[in-house]
Coordinates of C-alpha atoms in Angstrom, one line a residue:
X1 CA 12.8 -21.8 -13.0
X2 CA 15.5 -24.1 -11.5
X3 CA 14.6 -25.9 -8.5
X4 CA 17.6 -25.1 -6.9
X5 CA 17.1 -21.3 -7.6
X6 CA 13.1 -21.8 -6.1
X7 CA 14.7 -23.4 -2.9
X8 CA 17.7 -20.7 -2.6
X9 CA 14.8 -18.2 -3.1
X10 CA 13.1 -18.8 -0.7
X11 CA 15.6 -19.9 2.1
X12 CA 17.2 -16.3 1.7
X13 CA 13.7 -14.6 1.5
X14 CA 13.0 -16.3 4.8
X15 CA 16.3 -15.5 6.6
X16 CA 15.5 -12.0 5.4
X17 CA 12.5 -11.9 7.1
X18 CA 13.8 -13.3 10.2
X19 CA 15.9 -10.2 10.7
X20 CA 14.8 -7.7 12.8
X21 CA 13.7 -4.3 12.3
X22 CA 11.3 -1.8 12.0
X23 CA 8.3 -4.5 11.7
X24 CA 9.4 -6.1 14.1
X25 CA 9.2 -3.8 16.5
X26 CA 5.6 -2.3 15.2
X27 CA 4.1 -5.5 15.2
X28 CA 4.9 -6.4 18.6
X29 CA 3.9 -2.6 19.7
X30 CA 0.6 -3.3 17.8
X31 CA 0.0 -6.9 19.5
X32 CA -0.8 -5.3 22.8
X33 CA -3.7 -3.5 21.2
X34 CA -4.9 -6.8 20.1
X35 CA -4.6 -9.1 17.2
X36 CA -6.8 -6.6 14.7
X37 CA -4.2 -3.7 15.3
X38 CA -1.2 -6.1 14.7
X39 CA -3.1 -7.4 11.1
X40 CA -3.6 -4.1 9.9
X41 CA 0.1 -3.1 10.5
X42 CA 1.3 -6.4 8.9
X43 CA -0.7 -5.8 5.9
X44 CA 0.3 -1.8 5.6
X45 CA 4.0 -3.1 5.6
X46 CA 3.6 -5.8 3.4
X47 CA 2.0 -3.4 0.7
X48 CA 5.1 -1.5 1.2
X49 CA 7.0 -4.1 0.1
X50 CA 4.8 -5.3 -2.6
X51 CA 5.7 -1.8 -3.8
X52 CA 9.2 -1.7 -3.7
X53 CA 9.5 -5.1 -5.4
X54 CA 6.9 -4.8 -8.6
X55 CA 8.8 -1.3 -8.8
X56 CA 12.0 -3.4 -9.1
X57 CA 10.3 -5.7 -11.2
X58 CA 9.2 -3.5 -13.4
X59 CA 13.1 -1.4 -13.2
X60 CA 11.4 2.3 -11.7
X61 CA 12.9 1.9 -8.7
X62 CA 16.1 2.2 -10.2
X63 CA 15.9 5.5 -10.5
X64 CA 16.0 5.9 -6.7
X65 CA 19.8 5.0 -7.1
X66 CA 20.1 7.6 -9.5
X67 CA 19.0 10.4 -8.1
X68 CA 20.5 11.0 -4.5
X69 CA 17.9 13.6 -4.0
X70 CA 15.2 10.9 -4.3
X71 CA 16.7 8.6 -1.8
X72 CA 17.9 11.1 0.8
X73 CA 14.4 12.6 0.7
X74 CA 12.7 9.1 1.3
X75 CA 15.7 8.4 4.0
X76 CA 15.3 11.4 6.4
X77 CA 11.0 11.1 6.0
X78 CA 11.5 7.6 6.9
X79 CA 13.9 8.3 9.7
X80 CA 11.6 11.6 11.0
X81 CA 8.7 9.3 10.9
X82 CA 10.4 6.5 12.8
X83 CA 11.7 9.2 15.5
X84 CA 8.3 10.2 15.6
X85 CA 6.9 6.6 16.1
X86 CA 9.5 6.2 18.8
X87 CA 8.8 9.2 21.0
X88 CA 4.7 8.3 21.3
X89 CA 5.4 5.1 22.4
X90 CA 7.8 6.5 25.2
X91 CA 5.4 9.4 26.4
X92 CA 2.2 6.8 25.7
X93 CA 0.0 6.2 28.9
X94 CA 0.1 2.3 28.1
X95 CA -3.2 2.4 30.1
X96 CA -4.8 -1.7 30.0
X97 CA -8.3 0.3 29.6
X98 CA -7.0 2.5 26.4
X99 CA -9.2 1.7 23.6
X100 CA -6.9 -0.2 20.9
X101 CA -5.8 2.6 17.7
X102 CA -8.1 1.9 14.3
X103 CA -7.0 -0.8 12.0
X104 CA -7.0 2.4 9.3
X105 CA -3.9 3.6 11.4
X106 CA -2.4 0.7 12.0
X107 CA -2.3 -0.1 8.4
X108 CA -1.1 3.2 7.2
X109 CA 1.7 3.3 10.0
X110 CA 3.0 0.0 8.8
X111 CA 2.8 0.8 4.6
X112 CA 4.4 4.6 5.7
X113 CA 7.7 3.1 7.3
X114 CA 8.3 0.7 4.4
X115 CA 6.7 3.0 1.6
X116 CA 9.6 6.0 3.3
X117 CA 12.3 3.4 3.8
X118 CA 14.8 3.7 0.6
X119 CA 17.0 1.3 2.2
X120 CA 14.4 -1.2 1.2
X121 CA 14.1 -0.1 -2.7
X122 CA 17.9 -0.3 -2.9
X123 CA 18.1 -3.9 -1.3
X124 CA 15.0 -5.2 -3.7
X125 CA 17.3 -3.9 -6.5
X126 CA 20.2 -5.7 -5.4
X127 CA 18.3 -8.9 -4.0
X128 CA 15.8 -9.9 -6.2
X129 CA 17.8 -10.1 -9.9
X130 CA 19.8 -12.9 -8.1
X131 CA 17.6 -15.4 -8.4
X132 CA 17.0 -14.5 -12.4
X133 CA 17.8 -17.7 -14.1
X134 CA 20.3 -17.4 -17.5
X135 CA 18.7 -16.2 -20.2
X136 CA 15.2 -15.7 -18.4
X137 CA 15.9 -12.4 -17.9
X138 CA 12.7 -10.3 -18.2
X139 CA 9.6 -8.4 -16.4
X140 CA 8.0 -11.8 -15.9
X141 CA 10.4 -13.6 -13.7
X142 CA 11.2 -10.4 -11.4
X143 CA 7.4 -10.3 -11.0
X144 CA 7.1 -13.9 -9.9
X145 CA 10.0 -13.2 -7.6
X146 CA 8.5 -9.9 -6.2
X147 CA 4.9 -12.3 -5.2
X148 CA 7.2 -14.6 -3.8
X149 CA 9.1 -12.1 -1.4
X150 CA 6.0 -10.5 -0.6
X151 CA 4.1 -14.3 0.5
X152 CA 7.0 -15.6 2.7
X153 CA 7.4 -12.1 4.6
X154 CA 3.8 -12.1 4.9
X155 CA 3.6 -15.4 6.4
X156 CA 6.6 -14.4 8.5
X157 CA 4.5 -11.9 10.2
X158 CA 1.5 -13.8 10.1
X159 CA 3.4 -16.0 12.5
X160 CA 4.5 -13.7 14.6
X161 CA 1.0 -12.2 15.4
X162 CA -0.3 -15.7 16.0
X163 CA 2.2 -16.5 19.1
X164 CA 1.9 -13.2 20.3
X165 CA -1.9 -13.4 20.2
X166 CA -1.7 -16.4 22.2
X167 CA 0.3 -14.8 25.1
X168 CA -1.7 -11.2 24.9
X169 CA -3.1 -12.0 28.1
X170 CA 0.6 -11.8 29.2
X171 CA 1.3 -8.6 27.2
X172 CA -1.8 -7.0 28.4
X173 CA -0.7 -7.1 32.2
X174 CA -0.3 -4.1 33.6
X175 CA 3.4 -3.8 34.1
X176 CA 4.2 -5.6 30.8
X177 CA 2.0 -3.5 28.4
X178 CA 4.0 -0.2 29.3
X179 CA 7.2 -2.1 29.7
X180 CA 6.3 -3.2 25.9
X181 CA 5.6 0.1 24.7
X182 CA 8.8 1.8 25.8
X183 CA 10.9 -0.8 24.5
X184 CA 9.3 -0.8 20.8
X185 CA 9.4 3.0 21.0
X186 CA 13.1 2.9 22.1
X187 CA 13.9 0.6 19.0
X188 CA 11.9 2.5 16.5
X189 CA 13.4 5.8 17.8
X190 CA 17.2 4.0 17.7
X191 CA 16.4 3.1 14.2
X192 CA 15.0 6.5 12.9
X193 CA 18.8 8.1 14.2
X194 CA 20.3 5.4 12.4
X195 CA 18.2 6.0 9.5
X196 CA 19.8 9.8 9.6
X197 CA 23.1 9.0 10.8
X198 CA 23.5 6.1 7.7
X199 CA 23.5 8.1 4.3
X200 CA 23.7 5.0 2.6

């Protein structure tokens, strides 16, 4: 592969990550529970993507934009279980002596919302055969792509949980933790209604 095409790669991949969204907002809920919690949801959303991008590598997700049924049944799941995300962070205690949630349901929170998110098949689909080089076309090269998406948005993460480990002291203070909490919840319930509200 084309240096070029490895450097475009992964600038884009990157910029990707940088935008905000779902993860964003679960990480930082998580991080006030402690760096464990936040971990477990990073690696529960990153197997969500690994799945959406081998499944574009390998051309089954594909038939997500075929069948409408498919992808508006992944879309309002997604968006019920964001909604629902939202709403237990807005009636949560946020108690400084609550005993942090299991790394188990941190990780299965974080794979569900990319796993139910068909926004993110359909953007795999579109993103990732960009960077196929002429006449390299094949299973191979989407594959090397999908590991390379999956790495950088890892590390992305990874990144993120390491500063906000280093000020959890901060988010752990007794006005901050609940002001936390409601914000993240009011993001991840604003993005389950635009989840709904966007059939495509």
């Amino acid at each position: 592969m084309p240096l070029d095409t490895v450097v475009a790669f992964v600038a884009a991949s990157f910029l990707i990550a940088l935008s905000p969204g779902p993860g964003t907002a679960m990480v930082l809920r998580q991080s006030v529970h402690g760096r464990k919690a936040a971990l477990a949801t990073v690696f529960g959303m990153e197997t969500g993507v690994a799945c959406w991008a081998i499944a574009t590598a390998l051309g089954v997700s594909v038939l997500l934009t075929a069948s409408e049924i498919a992808y508006h049944a992944l879309r309002i799941g997604g968006a019920v279980f964001l909604i629902y995300l939202g709403v237990k962070a807005l009636i949560s205690k946020s108690l400084p002596t609550s005993a942090p949630p299991p790394a188990g349901h941190a990780f299965r929170s974080g794979l569900v919302v990319n796993l139910a998110n068909p926004k993110l098949g359909v953007f795999a689909i579109s993103f990732l055969p960009q960077f196929v080089p002429a006449g390299e076309a094949g299973k191979g090269v989407l594959l090397f792509l999908a590991l390379g998406w999956v790495v950088i948005d890892t590390l992305w993460y990874l990144l993120i949980v390491a500063v906000l480990h280093t000020i959890r002291g901060w988010l752990s203070r007794p006005r901050v933790r609940p002001a936390l909490e409601k914000l993240s919840g009011c993001v991840l319930l604003a993005l389950g209604v635009r989840l709904v509200l966007d059939p495509r």
